[in-house]
PDB file of C-alpha atoms and ligand atoms in Angstrom:
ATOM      1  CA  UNK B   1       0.000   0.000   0.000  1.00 60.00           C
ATOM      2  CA  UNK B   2       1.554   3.074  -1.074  1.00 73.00           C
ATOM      3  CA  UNK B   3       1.942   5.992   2.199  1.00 85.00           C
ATOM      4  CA  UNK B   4      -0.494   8.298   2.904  1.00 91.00           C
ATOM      5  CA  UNK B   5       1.623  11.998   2.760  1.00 96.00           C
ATOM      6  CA  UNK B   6      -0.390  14.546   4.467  1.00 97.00           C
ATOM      7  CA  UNK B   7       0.159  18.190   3.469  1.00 97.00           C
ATOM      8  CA  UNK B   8      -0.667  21.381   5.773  1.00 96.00           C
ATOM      9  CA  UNK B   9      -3.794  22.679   5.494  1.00 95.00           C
ATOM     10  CA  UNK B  10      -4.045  24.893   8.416  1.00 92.00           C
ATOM     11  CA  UNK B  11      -3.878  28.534   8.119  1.00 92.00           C
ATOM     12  CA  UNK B  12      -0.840  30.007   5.804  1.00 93.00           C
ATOM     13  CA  UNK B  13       0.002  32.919   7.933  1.00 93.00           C
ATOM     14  CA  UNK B  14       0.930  30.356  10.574  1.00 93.00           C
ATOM     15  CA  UNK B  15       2.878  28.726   8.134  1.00 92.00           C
ATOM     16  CA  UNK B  16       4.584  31.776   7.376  1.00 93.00           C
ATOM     17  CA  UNK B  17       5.310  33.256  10.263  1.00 90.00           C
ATOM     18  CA  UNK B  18       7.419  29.600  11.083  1.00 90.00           C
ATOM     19  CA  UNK B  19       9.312  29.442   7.814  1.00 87.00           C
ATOM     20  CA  UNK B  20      12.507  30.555   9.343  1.00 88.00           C
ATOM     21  CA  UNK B  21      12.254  27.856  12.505  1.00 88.00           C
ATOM     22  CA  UNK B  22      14.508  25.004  12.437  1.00 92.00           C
ATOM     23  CA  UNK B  23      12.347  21.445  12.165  1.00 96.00           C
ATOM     24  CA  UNK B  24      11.689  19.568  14.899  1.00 97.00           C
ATOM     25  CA  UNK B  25      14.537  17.478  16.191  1.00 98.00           C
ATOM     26  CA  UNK B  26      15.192  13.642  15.156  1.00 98.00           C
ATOM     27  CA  UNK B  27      14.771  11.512  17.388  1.00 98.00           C
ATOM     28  CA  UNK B  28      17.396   8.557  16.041  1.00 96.00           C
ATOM     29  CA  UNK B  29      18.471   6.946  19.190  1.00 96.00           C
ATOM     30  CA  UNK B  30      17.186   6.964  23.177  1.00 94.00           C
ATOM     31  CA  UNK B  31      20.378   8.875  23.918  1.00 95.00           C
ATOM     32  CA  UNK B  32      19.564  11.577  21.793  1.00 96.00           C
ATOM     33  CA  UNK B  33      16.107  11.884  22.691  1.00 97.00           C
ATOM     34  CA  UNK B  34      17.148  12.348  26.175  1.00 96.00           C
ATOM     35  CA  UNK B  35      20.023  14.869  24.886  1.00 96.00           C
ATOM     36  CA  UNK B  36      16.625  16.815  23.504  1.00 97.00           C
ATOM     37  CA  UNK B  37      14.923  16.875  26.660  1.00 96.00           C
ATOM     38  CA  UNK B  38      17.862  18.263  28.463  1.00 95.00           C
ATOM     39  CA  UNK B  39      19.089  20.316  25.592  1.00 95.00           C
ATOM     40  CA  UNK B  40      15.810  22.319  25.596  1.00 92.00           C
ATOM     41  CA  UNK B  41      15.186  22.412  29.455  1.00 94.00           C
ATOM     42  CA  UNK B  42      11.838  19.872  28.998  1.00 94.00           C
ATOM     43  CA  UNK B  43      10.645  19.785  32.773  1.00 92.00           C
ATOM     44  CA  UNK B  44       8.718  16.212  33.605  1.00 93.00           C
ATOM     45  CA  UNK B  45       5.263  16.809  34.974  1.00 95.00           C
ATOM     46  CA  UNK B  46       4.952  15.413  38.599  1.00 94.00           C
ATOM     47  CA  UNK B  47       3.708  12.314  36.960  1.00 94.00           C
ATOM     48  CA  UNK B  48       7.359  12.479  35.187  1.00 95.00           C
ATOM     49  CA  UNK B  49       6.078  13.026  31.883  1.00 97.00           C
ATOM     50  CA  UNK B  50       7.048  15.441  29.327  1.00 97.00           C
ATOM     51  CA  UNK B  51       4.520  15.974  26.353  1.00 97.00           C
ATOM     52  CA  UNK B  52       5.963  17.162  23.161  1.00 98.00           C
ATOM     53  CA  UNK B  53       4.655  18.408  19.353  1.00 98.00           C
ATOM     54  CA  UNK B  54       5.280  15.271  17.151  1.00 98.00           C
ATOM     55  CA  UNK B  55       5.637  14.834  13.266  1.00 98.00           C
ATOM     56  CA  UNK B  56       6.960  11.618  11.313  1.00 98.00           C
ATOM     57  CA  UNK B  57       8.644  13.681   8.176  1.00 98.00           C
ATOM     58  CA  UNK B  58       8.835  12.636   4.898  1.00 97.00           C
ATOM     59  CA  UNK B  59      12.059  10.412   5.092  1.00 97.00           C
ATOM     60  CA  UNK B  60       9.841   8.324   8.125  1.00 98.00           C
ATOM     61  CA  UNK B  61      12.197  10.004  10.994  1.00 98.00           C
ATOM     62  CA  UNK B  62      10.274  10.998  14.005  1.00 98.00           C
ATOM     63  CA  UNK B  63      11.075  14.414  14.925  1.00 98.00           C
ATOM     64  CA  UNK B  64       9.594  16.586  18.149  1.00 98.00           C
ATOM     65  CA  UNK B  65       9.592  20.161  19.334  1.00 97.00           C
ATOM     66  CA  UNK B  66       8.227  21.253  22.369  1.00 97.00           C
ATOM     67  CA  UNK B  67       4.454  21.181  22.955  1.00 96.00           C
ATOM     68  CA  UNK B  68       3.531  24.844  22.063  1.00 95.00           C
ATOM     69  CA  UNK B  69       5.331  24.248  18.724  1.00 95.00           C
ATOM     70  CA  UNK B  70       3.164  24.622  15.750  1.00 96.00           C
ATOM     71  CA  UNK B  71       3.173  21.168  13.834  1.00 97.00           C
ATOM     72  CA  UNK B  72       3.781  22.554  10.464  1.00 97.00           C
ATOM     73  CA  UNK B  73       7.165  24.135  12.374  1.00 97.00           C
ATOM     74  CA  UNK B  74       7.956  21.080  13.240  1.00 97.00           C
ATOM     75  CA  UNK B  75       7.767  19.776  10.191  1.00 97.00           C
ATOM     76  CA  UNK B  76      10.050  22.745   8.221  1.00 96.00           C
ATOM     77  CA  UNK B  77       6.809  22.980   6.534  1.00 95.00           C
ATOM     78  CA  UNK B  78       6.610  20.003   4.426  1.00 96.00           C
ATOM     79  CA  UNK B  79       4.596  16.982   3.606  1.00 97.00           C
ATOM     80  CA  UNK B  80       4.307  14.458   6.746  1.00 98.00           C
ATOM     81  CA  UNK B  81       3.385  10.661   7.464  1.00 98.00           C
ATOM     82  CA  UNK B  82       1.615  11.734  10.463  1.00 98.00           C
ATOM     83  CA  UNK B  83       1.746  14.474  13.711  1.00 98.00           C
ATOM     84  CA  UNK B  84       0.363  14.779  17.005  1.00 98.00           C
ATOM     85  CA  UNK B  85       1.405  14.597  20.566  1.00 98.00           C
ATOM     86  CA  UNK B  86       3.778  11.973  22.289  1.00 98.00           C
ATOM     87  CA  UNK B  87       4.099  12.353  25.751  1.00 98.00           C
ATOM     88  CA  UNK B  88       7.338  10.562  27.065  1.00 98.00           C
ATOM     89  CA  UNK B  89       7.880   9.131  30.470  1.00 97.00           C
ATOM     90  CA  UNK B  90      11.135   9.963  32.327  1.00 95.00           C
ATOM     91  CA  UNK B  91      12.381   8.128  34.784  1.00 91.00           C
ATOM     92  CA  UNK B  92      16.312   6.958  36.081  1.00 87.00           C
ATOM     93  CA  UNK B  93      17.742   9.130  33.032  1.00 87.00           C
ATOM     94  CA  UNK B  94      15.574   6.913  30.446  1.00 91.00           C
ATOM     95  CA  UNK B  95      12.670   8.026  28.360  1.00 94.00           C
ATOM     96  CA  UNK B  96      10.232   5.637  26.889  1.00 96.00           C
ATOM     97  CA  UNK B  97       7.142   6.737  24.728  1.00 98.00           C
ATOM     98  CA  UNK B  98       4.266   6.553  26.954  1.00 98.00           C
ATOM     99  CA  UNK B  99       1.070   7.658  24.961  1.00 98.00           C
ATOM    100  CA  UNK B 100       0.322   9.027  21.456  1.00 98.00           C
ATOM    101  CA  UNK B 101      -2.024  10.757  19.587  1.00 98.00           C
ATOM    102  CA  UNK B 102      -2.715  11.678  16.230  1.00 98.00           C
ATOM    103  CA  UNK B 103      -4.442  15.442  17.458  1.00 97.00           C
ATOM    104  CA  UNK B 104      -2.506  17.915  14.697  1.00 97.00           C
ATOM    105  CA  UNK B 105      -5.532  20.423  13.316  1.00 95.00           C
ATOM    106  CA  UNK B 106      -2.600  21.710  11.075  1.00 96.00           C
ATOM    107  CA  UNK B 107      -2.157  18.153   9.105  1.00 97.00           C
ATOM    108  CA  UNK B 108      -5.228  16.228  10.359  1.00 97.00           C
ATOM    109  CA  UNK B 109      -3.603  12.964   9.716  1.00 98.00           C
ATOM    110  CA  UNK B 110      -5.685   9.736   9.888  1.00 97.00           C
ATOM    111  CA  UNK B 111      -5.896   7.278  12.496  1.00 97.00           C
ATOM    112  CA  UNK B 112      -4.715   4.770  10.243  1.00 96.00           C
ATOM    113  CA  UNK B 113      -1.321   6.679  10.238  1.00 98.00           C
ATOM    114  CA  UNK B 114      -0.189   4.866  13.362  1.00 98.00           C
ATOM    115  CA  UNK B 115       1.896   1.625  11.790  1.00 98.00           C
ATOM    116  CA  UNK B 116       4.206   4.952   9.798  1.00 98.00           C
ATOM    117  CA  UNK B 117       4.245   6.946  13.766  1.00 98.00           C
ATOM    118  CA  UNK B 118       5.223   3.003  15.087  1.00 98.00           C
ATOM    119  CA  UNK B 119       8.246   2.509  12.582  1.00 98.00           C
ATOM    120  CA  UNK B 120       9.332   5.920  13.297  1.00 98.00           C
ATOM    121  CA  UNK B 121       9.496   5.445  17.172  1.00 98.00           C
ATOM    122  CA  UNK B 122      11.433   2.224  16.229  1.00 98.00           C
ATOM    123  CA  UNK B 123      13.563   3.547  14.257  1.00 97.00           C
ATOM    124  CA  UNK B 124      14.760   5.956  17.029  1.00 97.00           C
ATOM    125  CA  UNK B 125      15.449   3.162  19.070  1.00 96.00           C
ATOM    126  CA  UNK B 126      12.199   3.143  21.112  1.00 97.00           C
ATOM    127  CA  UNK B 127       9.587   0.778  22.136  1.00 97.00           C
ATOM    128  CA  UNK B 128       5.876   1.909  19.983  1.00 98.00           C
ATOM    129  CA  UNK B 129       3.082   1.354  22.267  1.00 97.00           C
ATOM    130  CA  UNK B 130      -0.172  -0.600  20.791  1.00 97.00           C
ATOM    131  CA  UNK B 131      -1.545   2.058  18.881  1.00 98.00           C
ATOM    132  CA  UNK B 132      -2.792   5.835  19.092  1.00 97.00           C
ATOM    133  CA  UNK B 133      -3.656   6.301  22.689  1.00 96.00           C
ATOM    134  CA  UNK B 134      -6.789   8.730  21.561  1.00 93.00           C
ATOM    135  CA  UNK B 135      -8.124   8.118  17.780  1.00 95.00           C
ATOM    136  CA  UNK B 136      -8.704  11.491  16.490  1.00 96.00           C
ATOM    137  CA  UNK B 137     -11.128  12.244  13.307  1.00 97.00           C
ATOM    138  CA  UNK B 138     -10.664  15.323  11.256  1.00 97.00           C
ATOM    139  CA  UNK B 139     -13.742  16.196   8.415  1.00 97.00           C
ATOM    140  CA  UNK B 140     -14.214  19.419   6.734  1.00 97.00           C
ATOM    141  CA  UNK B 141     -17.680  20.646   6.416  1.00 97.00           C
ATOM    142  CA  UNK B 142     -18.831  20.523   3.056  1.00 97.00           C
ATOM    143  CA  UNK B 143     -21.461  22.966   3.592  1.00 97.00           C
ATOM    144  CA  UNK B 144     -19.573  25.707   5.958  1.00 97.00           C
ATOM    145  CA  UNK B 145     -16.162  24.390   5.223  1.00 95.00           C
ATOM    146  CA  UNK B 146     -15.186  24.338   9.342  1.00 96.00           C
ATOM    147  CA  UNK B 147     -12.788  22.039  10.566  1.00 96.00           C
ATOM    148  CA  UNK B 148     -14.685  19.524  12.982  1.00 97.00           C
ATOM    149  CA  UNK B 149     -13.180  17.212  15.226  1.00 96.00           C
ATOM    150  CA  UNK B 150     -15.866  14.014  15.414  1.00 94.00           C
ATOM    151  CA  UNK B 151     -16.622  13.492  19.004  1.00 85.00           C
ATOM    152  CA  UNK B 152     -18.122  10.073  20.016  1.00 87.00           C
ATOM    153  CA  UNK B 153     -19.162   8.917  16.635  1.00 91.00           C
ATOM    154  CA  UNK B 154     -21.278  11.994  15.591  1.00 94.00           C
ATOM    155  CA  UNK B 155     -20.532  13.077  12.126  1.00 97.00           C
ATOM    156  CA  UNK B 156     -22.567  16.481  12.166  1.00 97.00           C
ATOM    157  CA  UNK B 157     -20.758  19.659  11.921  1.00 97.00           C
ATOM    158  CA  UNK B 158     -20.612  21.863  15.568  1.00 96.00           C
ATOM    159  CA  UNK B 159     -21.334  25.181  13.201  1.00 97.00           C
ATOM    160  CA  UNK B 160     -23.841  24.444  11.130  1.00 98.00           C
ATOM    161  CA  UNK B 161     -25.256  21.036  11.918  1.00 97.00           C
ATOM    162  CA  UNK B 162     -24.569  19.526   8.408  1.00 98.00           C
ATOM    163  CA  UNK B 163     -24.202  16.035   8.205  1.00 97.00           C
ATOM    164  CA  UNK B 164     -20.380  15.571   8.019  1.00 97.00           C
ATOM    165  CA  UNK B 165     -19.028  12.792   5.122  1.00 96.00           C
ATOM    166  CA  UNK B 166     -18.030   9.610   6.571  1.00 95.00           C
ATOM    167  CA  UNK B 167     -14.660   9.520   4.726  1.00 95.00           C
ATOM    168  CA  UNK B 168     -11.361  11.737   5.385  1.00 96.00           C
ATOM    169  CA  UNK B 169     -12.216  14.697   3.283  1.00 96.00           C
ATOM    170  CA  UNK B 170      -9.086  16.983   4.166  1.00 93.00           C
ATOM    171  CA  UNK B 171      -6.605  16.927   1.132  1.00 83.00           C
TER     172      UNK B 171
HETATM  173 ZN1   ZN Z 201     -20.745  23.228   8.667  1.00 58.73          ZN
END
């Protein structure tokens, strides 16, 4: 099956105004990913987790940036495999990928982008957990054209009740 790319779609002065920001970092070995979370002063909630801005680039290399980082910054504004959050869990100078989820309204990537997030996390020397932690789906109103998130199965649009289209409609 050929891979799903997903391009940005959210809006271009965002896009923009991160043009000049490095990408996210690559993650390509445990070391490193704890290098990251020193070399950018990440602080581990009391639960010792750190939750970070996630995108799997084009090449299949995970990279991060911290949380408040636009995804499309993290991404040196190109195509991606998928994006969300990954929230890491530190403990005895280790990290190890706790929970993920595919929430990026800047890429809306598919649910059925998690094996391309699990060979990424892999392939930085990390153990993938199961699957997304929370499933998020992404439709675009055909009437109003809003962005709606689909919350417990209901595929009507929160602006203007429209009946949203049971496919991924975002490209
Ligand atoms: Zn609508």
């Amino acid at each position: 099956m050929p891979l799903t790319m997903y391009d940005y779609i959210g809006p271009k002065d965002i896009a923009d105004a991160v043009a000049k920001v490095a990408p996210g970092f690559p993650v390509l070995s445990s070391a490193g990913l704890m290098q990251w979370l020193a070399d950018d002063q990440q602080q581990a909630d009391i639960n010792g987790q750190v939750i970070a801005t996630f995108i799997v680039d084009e090449n299949g290399t995970l990279r991060i940036a911290d949380r408040c980082s636009e995804h499309v910054a993290c991404a040196g504004g190109r195509p991606v495999q998928s994006a969300g959050e990954m929230t890491f869990q530190v403990d005895k100078g280790q990290a190890r990928v706790h929970a993920v989820t595919n929430q990026s309204t800047g890429y809306c990537p598919e649910p059925q982008s998690w094996p391309q997030v699990a060979d990424a996390i892999r392939k930085a020397g990390l153990v993938a957990p199961a699957g997304f932690h929370v499933n998020f789906l992404f439709r675009k109103c055909t009437d109003c054209h809003a962005l709606n998130v689909i919350k417990e199965g209901v595929f009507v649009c929160a602006m203007c009740d429209a009946d949203l289209p049971a496919d991924w409609n975002l490209a």
